[in-house]
Every structure is written in C-alpha cells, then in structure tokens.
Coordinates of C-alpha atoms in Angstrom, one line a residue:
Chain A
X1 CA 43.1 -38.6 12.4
X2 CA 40.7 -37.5 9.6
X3 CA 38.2 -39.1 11.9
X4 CA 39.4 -36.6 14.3
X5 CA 38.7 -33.7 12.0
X6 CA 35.1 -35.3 11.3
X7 CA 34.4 -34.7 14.5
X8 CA 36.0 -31.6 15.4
X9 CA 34.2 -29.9 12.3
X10 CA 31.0 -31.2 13.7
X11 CA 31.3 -29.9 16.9
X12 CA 32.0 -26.4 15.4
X13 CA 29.3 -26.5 13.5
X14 CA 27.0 -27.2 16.9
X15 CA 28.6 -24.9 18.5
X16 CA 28.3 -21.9 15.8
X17 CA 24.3 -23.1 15.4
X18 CA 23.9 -22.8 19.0
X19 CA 25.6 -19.3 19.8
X20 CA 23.9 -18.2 16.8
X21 CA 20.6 -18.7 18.5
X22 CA 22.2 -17.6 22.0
X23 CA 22.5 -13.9 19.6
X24 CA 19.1 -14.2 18.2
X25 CA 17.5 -14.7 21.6
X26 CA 19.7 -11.6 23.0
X27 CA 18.7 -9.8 20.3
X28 CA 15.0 -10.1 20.2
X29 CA 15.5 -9.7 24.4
X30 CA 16.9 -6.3 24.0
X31 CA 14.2 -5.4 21.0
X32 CA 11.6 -6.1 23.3
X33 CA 13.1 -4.5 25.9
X34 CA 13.4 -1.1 24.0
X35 CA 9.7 -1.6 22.0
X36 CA 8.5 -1.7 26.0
X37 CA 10.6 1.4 27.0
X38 CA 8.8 3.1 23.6
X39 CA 5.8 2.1 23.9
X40 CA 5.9 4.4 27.4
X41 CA 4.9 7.1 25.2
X42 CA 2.6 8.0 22.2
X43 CA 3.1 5.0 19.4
X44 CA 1.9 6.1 16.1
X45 CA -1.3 4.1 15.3
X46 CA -1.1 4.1 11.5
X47 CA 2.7 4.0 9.7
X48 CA 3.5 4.7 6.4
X49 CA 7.1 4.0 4.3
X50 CA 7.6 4.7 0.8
X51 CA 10.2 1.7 0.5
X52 CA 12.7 3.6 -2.0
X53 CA 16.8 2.5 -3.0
X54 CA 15.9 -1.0 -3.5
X55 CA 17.8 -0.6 -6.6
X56 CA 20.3 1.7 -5.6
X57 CA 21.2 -0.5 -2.6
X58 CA 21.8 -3.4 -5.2
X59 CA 24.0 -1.2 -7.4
X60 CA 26.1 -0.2 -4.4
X61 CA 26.3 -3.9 -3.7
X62 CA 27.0 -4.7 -6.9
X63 CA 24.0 -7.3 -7.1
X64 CA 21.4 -7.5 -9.6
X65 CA 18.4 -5.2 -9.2
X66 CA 16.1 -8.2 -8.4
X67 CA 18.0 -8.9 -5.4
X68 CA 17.3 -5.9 -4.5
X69 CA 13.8 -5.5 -4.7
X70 CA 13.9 -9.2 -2.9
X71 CA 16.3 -7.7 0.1
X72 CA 13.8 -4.4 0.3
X73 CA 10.8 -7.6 0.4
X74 CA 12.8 -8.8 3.6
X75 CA 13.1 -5.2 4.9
X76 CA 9.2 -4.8 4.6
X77 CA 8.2 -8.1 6.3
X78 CA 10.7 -7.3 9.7
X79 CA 9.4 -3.7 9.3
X80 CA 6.3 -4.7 9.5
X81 CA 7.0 -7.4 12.3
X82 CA 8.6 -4.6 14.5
X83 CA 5.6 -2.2 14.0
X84 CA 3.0 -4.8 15.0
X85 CA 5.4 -5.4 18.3
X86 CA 5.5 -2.1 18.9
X87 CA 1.6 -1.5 19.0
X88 CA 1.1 0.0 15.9
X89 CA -2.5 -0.8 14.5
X90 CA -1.8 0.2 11.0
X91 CA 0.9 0.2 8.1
X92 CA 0.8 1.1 4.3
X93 CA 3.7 0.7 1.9
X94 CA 4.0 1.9 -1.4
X95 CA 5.0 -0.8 -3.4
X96 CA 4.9 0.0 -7.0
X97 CA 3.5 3.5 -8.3
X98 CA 1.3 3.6 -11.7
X99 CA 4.3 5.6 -12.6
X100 CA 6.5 2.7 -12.2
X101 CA 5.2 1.0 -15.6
X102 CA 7.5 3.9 -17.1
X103 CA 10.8 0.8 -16.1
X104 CA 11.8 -1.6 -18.4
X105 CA 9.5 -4.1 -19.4
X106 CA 12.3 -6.9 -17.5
X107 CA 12.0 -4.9 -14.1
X108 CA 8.7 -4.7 -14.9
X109 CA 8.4 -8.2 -15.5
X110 CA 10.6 -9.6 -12.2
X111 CA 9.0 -7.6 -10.3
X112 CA 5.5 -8.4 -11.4
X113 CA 6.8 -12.4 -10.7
X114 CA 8.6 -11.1 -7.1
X115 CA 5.3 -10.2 -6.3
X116 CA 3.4 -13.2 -7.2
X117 CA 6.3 -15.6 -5.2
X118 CA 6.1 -13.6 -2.0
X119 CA 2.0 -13.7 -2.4
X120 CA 2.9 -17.1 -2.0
X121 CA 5.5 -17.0 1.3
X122 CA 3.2 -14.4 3.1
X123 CA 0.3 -16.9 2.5
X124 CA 2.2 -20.2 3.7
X125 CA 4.0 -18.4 5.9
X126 CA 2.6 -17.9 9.5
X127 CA 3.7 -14.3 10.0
X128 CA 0.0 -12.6 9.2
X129 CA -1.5 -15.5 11.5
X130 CA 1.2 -14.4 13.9
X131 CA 0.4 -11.1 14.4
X132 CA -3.0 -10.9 13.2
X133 CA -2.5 -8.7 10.0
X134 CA -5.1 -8.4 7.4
X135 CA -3.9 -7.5 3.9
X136 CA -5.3 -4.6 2.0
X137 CA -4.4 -3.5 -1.7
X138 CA -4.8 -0.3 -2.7
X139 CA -4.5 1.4 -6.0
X140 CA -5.8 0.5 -9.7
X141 CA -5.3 -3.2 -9.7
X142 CA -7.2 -3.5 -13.2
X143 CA -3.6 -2.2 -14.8
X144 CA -1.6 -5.2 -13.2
X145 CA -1.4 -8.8 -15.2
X146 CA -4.2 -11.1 -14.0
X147 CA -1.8 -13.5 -12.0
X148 CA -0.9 -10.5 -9.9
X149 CA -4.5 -9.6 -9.5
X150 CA -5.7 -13.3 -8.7
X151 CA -2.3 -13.5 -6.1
X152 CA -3.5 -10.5 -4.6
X153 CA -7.1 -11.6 -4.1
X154 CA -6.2 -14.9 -2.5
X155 CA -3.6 -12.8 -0.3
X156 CA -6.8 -10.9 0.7
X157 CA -9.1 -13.4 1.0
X158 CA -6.5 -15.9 3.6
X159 CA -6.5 -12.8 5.7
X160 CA -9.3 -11.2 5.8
X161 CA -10.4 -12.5 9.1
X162 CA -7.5 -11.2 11.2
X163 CA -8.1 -8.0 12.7
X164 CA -5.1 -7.2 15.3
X165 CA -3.6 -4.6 12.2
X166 CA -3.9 -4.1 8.9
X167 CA -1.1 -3.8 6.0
X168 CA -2.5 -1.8 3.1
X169 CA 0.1 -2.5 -0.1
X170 CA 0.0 0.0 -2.0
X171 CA 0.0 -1.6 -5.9
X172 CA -0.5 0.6 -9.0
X173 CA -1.4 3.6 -7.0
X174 CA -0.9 7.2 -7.3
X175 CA -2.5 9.5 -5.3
X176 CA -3.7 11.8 -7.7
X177 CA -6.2 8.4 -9.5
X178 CA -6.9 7.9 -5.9
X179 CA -8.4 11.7 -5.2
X180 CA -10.1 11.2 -8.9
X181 CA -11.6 8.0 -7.7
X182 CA -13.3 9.4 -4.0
X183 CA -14.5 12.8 -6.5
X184 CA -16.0 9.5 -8.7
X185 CA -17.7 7.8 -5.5
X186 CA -18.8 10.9 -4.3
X187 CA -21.0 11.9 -7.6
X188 CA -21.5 8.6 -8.1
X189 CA -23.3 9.0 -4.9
X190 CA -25.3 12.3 -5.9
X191 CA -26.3 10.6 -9.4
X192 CA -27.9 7.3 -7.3
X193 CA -29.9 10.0 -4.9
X194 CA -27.9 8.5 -2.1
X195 CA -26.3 11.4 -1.3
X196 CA -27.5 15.4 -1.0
X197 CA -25.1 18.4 -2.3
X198 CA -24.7 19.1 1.4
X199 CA -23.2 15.6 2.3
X200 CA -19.9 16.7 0.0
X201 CA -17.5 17.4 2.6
X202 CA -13.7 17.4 3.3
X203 CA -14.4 14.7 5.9
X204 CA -16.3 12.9 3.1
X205 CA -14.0 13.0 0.6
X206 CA -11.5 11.0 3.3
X207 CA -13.8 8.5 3.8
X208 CA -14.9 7.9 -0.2
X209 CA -10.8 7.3 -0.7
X210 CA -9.6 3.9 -0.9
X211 CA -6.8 4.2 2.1
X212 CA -9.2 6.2 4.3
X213 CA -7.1 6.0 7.7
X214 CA -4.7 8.7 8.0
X215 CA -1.4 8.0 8.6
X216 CA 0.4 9.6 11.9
X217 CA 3.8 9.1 10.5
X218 CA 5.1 8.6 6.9
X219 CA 9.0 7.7 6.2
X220 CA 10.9 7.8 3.0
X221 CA 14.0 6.0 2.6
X222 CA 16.9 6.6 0.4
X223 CA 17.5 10.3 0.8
X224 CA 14.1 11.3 -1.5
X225 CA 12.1 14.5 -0.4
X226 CA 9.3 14.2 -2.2
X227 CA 5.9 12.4 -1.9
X228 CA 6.1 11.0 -5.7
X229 CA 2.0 10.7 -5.8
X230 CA 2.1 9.0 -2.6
X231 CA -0.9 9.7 0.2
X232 CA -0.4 13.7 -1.1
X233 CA -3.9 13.9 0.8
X234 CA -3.8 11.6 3.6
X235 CA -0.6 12.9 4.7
X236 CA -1.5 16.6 4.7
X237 CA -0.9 16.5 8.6
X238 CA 1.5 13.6 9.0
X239 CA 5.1 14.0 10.7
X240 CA 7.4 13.4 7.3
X241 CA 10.5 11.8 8.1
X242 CA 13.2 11.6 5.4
X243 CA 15.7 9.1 5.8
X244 CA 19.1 8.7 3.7
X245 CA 19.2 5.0 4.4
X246 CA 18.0 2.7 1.3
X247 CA 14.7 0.6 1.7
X248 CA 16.9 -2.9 2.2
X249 CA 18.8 -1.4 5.1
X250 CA 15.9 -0.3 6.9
X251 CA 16.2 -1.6 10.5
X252 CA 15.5 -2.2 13.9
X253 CA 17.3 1.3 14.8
X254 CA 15.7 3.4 12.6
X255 CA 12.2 2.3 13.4
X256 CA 13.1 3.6 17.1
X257 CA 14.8 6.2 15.9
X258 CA 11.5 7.4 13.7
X259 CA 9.4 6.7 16.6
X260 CA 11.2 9.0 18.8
X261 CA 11.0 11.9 16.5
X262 CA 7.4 11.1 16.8
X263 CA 7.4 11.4 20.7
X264 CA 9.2 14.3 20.6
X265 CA 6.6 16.0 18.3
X266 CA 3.3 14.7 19.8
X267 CA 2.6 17.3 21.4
X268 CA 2.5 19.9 18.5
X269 CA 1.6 17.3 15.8
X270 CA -1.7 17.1 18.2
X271 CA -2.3 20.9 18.2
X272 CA -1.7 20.9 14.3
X273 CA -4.7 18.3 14.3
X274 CA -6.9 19.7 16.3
X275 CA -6.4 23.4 15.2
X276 CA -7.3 22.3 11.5
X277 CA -10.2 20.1 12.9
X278 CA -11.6 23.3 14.6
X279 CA -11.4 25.0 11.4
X280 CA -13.4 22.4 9.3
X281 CA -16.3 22.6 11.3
X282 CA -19.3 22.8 9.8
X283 CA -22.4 25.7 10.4
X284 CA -25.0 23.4 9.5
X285 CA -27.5 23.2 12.8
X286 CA -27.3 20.0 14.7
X287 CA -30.3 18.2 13.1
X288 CA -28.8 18.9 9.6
X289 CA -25.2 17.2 10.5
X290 CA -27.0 14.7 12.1
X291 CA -29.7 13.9 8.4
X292 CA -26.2 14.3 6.5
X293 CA -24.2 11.9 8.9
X294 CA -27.1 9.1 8.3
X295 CA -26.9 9.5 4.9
X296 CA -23.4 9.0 4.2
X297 CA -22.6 6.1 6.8
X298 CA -25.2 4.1 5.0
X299 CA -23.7 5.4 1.5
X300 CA -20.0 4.6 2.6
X301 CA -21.7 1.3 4.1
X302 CA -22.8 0.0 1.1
X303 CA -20.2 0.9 -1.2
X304 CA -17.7 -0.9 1.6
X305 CA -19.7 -4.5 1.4
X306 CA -19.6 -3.8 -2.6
Chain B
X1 CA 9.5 -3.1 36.1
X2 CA 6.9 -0.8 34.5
X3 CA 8.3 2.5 36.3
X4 CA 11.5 1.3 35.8
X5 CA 11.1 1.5 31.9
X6 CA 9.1 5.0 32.4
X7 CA 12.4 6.4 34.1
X8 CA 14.2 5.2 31.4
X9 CA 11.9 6.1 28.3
X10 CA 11.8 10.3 29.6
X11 CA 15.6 10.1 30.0
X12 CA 15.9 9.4 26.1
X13 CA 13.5 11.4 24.9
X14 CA 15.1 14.4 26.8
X15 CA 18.6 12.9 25.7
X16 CA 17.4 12.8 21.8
X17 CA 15.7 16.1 22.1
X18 CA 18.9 17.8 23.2
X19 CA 21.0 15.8 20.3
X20 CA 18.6 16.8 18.1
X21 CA 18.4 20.6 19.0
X22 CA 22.7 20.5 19.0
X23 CA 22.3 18.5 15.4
X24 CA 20.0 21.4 14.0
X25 CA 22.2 24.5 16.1
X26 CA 25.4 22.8 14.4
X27 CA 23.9 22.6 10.9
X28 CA 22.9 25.9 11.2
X29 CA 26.0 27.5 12.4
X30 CA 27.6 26.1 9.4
X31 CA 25.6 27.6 6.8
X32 CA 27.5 30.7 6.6
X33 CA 26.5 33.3 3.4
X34 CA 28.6 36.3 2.5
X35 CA 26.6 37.4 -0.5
X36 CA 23.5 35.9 -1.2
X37 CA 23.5 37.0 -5.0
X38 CA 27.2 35.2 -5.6
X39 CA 26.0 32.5 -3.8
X40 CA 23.1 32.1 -6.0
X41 CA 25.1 32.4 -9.1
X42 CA 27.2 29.2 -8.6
X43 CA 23.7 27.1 -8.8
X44 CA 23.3 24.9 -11.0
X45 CA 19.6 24.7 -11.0
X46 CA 17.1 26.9 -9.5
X47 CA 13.2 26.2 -9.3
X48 CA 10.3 28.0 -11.0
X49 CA 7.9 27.7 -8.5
X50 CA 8.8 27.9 -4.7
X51 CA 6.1 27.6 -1.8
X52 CA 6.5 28.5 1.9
X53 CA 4.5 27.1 4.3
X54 CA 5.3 29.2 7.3
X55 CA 4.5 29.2 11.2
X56 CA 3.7 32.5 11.4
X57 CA 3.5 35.4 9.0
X58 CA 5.7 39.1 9.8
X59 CA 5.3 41.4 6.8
X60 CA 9.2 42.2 6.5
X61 CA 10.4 38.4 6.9
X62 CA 8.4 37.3 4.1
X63 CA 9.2 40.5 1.9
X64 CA 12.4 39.0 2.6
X65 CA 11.7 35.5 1.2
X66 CA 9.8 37.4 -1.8
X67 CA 12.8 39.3 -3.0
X68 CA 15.3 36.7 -2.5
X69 CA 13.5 34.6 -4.3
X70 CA 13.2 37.0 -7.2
X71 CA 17.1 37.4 -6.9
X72 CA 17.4 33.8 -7.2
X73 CA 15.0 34.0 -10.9
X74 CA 12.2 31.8 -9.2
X75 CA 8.8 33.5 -11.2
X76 CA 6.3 32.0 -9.3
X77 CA 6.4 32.2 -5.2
X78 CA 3.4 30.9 -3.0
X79 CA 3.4 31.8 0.8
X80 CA 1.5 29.7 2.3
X81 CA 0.2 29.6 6.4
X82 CA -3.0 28.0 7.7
X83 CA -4.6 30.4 9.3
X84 CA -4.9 32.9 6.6
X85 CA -2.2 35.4 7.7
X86 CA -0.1 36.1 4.7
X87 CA -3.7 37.1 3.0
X88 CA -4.5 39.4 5.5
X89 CA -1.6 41.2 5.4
X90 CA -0.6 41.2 1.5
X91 CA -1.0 44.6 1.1
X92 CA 1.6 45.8 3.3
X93 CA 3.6 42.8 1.9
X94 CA 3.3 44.9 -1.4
X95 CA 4.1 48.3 -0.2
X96 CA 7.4 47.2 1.1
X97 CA 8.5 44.9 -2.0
X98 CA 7.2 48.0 -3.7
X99 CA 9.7 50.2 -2.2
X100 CA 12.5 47.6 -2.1
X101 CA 12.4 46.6 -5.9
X102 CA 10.7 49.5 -7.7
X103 CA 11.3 48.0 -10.9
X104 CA 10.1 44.2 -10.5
X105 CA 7.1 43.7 -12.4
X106 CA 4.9 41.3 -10.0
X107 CA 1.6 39.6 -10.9
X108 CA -0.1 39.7 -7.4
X109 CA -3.3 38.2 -9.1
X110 CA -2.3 34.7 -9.7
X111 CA -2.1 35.4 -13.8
X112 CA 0.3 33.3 -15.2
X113 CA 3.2 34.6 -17.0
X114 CA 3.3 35.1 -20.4
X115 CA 5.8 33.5 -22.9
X116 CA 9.1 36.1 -23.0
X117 CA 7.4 38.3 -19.9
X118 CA 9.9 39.2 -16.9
X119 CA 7.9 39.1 -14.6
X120 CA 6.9 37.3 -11.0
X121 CA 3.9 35.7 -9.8
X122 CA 3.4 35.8 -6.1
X123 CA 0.6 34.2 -4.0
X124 CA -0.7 34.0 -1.0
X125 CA -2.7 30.6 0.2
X126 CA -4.4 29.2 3.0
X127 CA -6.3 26.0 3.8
X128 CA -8.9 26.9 1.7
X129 CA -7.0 27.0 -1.3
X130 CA -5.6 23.1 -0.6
X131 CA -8.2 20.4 0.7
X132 CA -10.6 23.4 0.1
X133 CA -10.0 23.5 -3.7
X134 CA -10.2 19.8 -4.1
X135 CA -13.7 20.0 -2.0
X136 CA -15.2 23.4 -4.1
X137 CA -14.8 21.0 -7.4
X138 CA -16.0 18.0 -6.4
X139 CA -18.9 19.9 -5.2
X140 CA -18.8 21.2 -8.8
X141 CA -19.1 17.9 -10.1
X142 CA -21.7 16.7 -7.7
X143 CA -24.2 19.9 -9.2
X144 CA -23.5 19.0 -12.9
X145 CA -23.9 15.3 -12.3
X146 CA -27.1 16.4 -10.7
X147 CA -28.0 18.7 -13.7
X148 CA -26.7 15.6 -15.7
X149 CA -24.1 17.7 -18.1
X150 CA -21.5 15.3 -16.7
X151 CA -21.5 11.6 -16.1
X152 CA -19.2 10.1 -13.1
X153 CA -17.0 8.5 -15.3
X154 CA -16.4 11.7 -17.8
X155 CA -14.6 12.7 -14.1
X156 CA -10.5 12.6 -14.8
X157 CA -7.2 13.6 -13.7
X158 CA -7.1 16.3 -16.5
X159 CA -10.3 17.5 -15.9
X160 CA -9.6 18.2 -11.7
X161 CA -6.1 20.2 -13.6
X162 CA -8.4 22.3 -15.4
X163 CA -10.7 23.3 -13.0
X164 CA -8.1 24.0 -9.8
X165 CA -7.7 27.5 -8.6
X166 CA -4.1 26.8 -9.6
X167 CA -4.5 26.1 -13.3
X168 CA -2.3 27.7 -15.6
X169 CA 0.4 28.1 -12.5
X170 CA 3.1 25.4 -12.8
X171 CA 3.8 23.1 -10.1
X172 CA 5.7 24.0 -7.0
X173 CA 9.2 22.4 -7.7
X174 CA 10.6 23.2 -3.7
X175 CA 8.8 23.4 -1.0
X176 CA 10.5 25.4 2.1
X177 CA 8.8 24.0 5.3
X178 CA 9.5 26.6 8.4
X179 CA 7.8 24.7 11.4
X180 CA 8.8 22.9 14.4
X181 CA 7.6 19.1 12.8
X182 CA 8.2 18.4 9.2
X183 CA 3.8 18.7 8.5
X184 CA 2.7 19.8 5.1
X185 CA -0.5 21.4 6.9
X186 CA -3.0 21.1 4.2
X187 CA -0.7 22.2 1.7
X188 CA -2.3 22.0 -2.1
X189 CA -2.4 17.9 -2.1
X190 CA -2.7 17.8 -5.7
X191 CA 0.4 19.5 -6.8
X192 CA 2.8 18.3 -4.8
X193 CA 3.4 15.2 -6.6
X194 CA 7.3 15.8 -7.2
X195 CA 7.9 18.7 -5.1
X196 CA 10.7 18.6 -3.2
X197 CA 10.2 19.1 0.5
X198 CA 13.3 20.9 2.8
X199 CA 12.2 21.4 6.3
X200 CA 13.9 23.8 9.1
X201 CA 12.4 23.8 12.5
X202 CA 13.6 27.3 13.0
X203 CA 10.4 29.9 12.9
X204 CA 12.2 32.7 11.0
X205 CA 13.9 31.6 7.0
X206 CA 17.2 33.8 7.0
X207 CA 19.2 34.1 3.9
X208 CA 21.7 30.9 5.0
X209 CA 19.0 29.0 5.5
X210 CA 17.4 30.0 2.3
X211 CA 20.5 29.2 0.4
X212 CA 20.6 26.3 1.8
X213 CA 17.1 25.2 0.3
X214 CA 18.2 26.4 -3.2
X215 CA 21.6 24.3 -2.6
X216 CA 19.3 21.1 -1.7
X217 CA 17.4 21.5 -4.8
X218 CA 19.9 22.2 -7.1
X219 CA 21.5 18.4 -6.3
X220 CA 18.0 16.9 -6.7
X221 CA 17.2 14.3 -9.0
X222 CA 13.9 13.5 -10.7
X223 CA 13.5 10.2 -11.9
X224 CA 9.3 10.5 -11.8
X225 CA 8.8 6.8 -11.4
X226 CA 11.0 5.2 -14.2

C-alpha cells in the first residue's frame, strides 16, 4: 500500500508539471496574441521605467529588502522580454541614482553584489542572444566599486554585437551630471577647434548626452510623480505615465495597458513634436547648416569610437 | 488573420478611450469645493513654488490660477505655455490681478523675495526659458573656453545653478500639467529634479481641480534618493 502512495504521488507530480506547462503555453499564446493586436497601432520605439517600490513591495510582503530589489530584477528582465516582443527597439531603466549612495552602506552593499550576480545570469543566460539586446550603461560608473565596473564592462563587451534593441541601465546617473557632462563635450569640442560657436545647438546638446535617443514613453512605478533626476531632458516631450503599482509587480497587463495610453495619444504626442521641432529651426542659410552638420557628425563620430 | 486583429485592436482603443474619458468625468465630478479658502486651510503642506504648463493661455483663467495660488501662500508661481502666450499677454494679466487684489505686493520681474518680505513672485516662461536656458549657457561656456577664462573641467553642476535665468528662484515643488497627454513640453529640465508632477487632461484649471493638486502634494513624500 505505501507502494501505492509512491506511485500515486508520482503521478501527481507528472501531472501538476505537465498542466503547468499546458498554462505557460496558454499563456504566452494569449500574450502573443494581444502584443499582435497592439502592435496594429503606433508601438513606442524607445521605453523608459524608473523601476521604484522594490522596497516597499518587500515591506508589504514582509520580506527582506534584498528580495525585493531581486523580485524588481525579475520584473526588469520580463519587462524587458515583453518590450522586445512587442517591437520596441529601445529601453532604459533607472537602476540606481548617484543619489542612492545617500542608503545605508548594507543596501548599498547588497545591492552593489545584486548587481554583480545578475551581470553574471544575463551573461550566461541566453535571454540577450534571444532577442538581440545590446547592453548600454549610462551614468558616472567611476563612483561604483571596481567589481561593478569590471561586471559592467564584460556585460557590455558579450553584447555588443547584437543589434535587434538596446537596454541602456541606467547606473550612478542623474540627469543633472548628465546635462553637465554634454555642456563638458560640447566645450571640450570648442577648446580642440573641432567645433565652431555656431555648431552649439539644442539638437547638439542631445546628441553630446550619454543616452542620446529620446524616449517616446517613460513609466514610474509605485505611485511617485516626480522624475528624481531621471532623463529631466530627454523626456521634455515624452508621454509620462504614473503608475501606483510597485516595480516587482510590474506586469504583462500594465505594459498593454501603458501602451494603449500611448495609442490613444499618438496623435497629439506627434503634433507636440513636430510643433517644437518647427520652432527649433535654425536661420542659418543652407550651406552654413550644411558646414555645421559636417563638423559635428565627425566630432560626435570620434568622441563615439573613443 | 491580420484584419481580423485590426478589427479587434480599433475596438479597444475606442473601448479604453471611452473608460478613460468616464474615469477622468467621474474623478472630476467628485472633486466638489465649497470654499476654496477653508479648503485650503485644512492642508497640511502647501508648496513655495508652483508652475503651470498650460494648453492655452486666457488672461482671466490664469488671473485665476495667480490669485488662488496667492490664497493658498504659494510666493513663487510660473506660468508656463510653449508658444509664448502668457508673455504676450502679461500685462493685461496684471491689470486684472491689480484690480482683484489691490493690496498683494507682486514681483513681476523674477526678483527673488527677500528674507521677512510678503510678497509674490510670478513668471511667465516659454521654451526659451527651458532647453533654451541650458543652450544660452553652454554657449556661454563654449566663448570663455574659447577666450580660455574657463577650462572644460572647471564646468559643474553649481556653476550651470549660478548662471540659469532662474537663479536665486527656488525650485518648482508642484507642477500642474493642463494638457490632453501627460508632456512636460520643454519645461525648465534642470529644475525639475523633485518636482512633483499632477496632470489633468481638462484645458481649463477650475478651483476643484486646483484643490485637488494642492491635496496631491500635501500627501507627497520626499525621500531624494535615500
């Protein structure tokens, strides 16, 4: 009779394995199934998420904050996944803010080590071969410890020849060092003879920050509506979406939700873009925007293979 | 198949467009205000600096939003719209908050307020006065590096702070978006670090929806990265 048991507990466990992949497949049936009714209309090229609650989610849980910060990790990779199925071409997360050295030193500390582990999982793990995801960091990586720095460079350097969509991780950044830093390039520029007073543009200044793409959506999680030094530049005509979930439960759902507002909002979000891109044009004759354009390609050029 | 999902993908978006209209009619309808001044009273907060960015500018709406905000002790208040509107029409702006509130003392030339002075500070930006700023001083620092009184380097956070149109002003603490799409427009990118951000797609801020802003920010919670 135990024998019997044996047996029976196997069979349950077959059978729970199997239905469990029966949901999986049923679930990633109906995802695609929704991504392709989505992707129908305008898909935002270039996403961005400021990935806040990771700690608050833990304390509702009652977990330690670690297991939070891993469970928003989770949240970032699928996020990411579902983007890159979707048709996105673009996403940038803001993982840890200069600001954030202002924690504890043993927040600090795990997540300085969280980072280094999942360095490791997103390099032995297939997901950036997958979907053809090249990683970028962004921010002053000079103030993180060196094994961060070195993680982050090998990260880099195993993706570097993907080109399908790019992740920019936002490490050690605030958007106020990153503003400092294009005004830096861009007299840098002047001071080398590379560059002519009339090159300093808006349109330059984009280009000479270190996340030039702008972003066509940006979503905060966690209830949060602020930017906290976060793309302040980049996302002067961004849709905002402010979400009251935490980072961690960030899902499936609210991705289509998010890109529906977008959608709905094209339309206008276009005519913001275009009316400010009218503005911003420049009365230099043709031949002058034409010198000026030479000029700064092969300045932007040569500070990019740098 | 591909029609199929085309059907489909026009019947939700009209579907969520209608929720979300009935989500923002219901919100609104329950933002009822009896007496602005009481209302204000019961806050437990209220910000120094407020900043509009509006749609569109009409003289007695955003006399309006100027004297409200005085009610509610705010002593600096930016309007801002793209096009340049609010500029253009300031000075009838100030005849009518002249006649309203007599006795209001009101910098309308951007000079900060002094220690133990009751007064207000109120502004009127455009694009220029965002992106533009930022641009006019790196341009700044492009002609002394060229005239070599400054070296790349010598280029900081504090000295952008001391050179912005802005300085002296503090930093706008709530921003009150009145747009269809939640779209900062060009809005000052440097000091918006910590500013809060309340959106209403409706064109025209009444006083419900104005209380409501003050309400949002006075449950806000500023942790600035710790």
């Amino acid at each position: 009779e135990k024998m019997k048991t044996q047996e029976d507990q196997r069979l349950l466990s077959i059978l729970l394995k199997y239905l469990t992949n029966v949901y999986m497949m049923l679930v990633n049936l109906i995802q695609r199934m929704i991504i392709g009714i989505l992707k129908c209309g305008p898909i935002p090229r270039h996403v961005a998420f400021i990935m806040d609650g990771n700690r608050r989610y833990a304390k509702e849980k009652h977990l330690k904050i670690d297991l939070g910060h891993r469970a928003g990790f989770s949240a970032m990779i699928e996020t990411l996944r579902i983007c890159m199925k979707a048709g996105c071409q673009e996403v940038s997360v803001f993982a840890f803010s200069a600001d954030n050295f202002r924690r504890s030193k043993e927040e600090v500390d795990a997540l300085m080590q969280l980072f280094v582990e999942k360095c490791r999982v997103l390099l032995d793990s297939d997901i950036l071969k997958k979907y053809g995801v090249r990683v970028k960091f962004i921010g002053d990586l000079s103030l993180l410890p060196e094994d961060v720095q070195h993680s982050a460079a090998m990260v880099v350097e195993g993706s570097k020849d993907f080109n399908t969509g790019t992740l920019n991780v936002c490490l050690a950044y605030t958007s106020r060092n990153e503003m400092v830093g294009s005004m830096r390039t861009m007299a840098e520029g002047i001071e080398s003879g590379e560059l002519k007073q009339e090159d300093i543009t808006e349109q330059l200044f984009e280009e000479c920050l270190q996340l030039r793409s702008t972003p066509d959506l940006l979503i905060r999680t966690s209830g949060e509506i602020r930017l906290s030094d976060f793309l302040m530049w980049q996302g002067g005509y961004t849709c905002l979406i402010f979400l009251s979930v935490f980072w961690p439960d960030f899902s499936f759902w609210h991705i289509c939700y998010c890109i529906l507002r977008y959608q709905t909002l094209y339309s206008q979000l276009s005519d913001e873009r275009n009316q400010h891109r009218s503005m911003t044009k420049s009365d230099a004759t043709q031949k002058e925007i034409e010198l000026s354009r030479q000029r700064t390609e092969k300045f932007l050029k040569t500070r990019q293979d740098a | 198949m591909y029609v199929l999902y085309w059907i489909v993908h026009r019947l939700i978006l009209v579907c969520f467009e209608i929720l979300c209209l009935l989500h923002d009619v219901v919100m609104q309808m329950s933002w009822g205000i009896e007496d602005l001044e009481k209302e204000i009273g019961k806050l437990k907060k209220h910000p120094k600096h407020i900043a509009f960015i509006l749609n569109r500018v009409s003289e007695l709406e955003v006399a309006d939003l100027i004297y409200w905000s005085m009610e509610a002790d705010v002593t600096y208040i930016s309007i801002y719209d793209v096009k340049g509107e609010g500029k253009a029409q300031s000075h009838l702006i100030k005849t009518i908050l002249k006649q309203k509130c007599p006795s209001k003392s009101i910098h309308w030339d951007a000079t900060p307020v002094k220690a133990g002075e009751h007064a207000y500070v109120v502004r009127f930006l455009s694009m220029q006065d965002g992106r533009g700023d930022l641009v006019r001083i790196a341009k700044q620092f492009c002609q002394e590096t060229e005239a070599k009184t400054l070296r790349p380097m010598e280029i900081t956070k504090n000295l952008v702070q001391l050179n912005l149109s802005t300085s002296g002003i503090p930093e706008p603490e709530l921003l009150v978006v009145s747009n269809p799409t939640l779209s900062l427009k060009g809005f000052l990118p440097w000091q918006i670090t910590t500013t809060e951000i309340w959106h209403t797609p409706a064109t025209k801020i009444s006083e419900a929806v104005f209380l409501e802003a003050l309400k949002t920010f006075a449950t806000s919670q500023q942790r600035y990265g710790a």
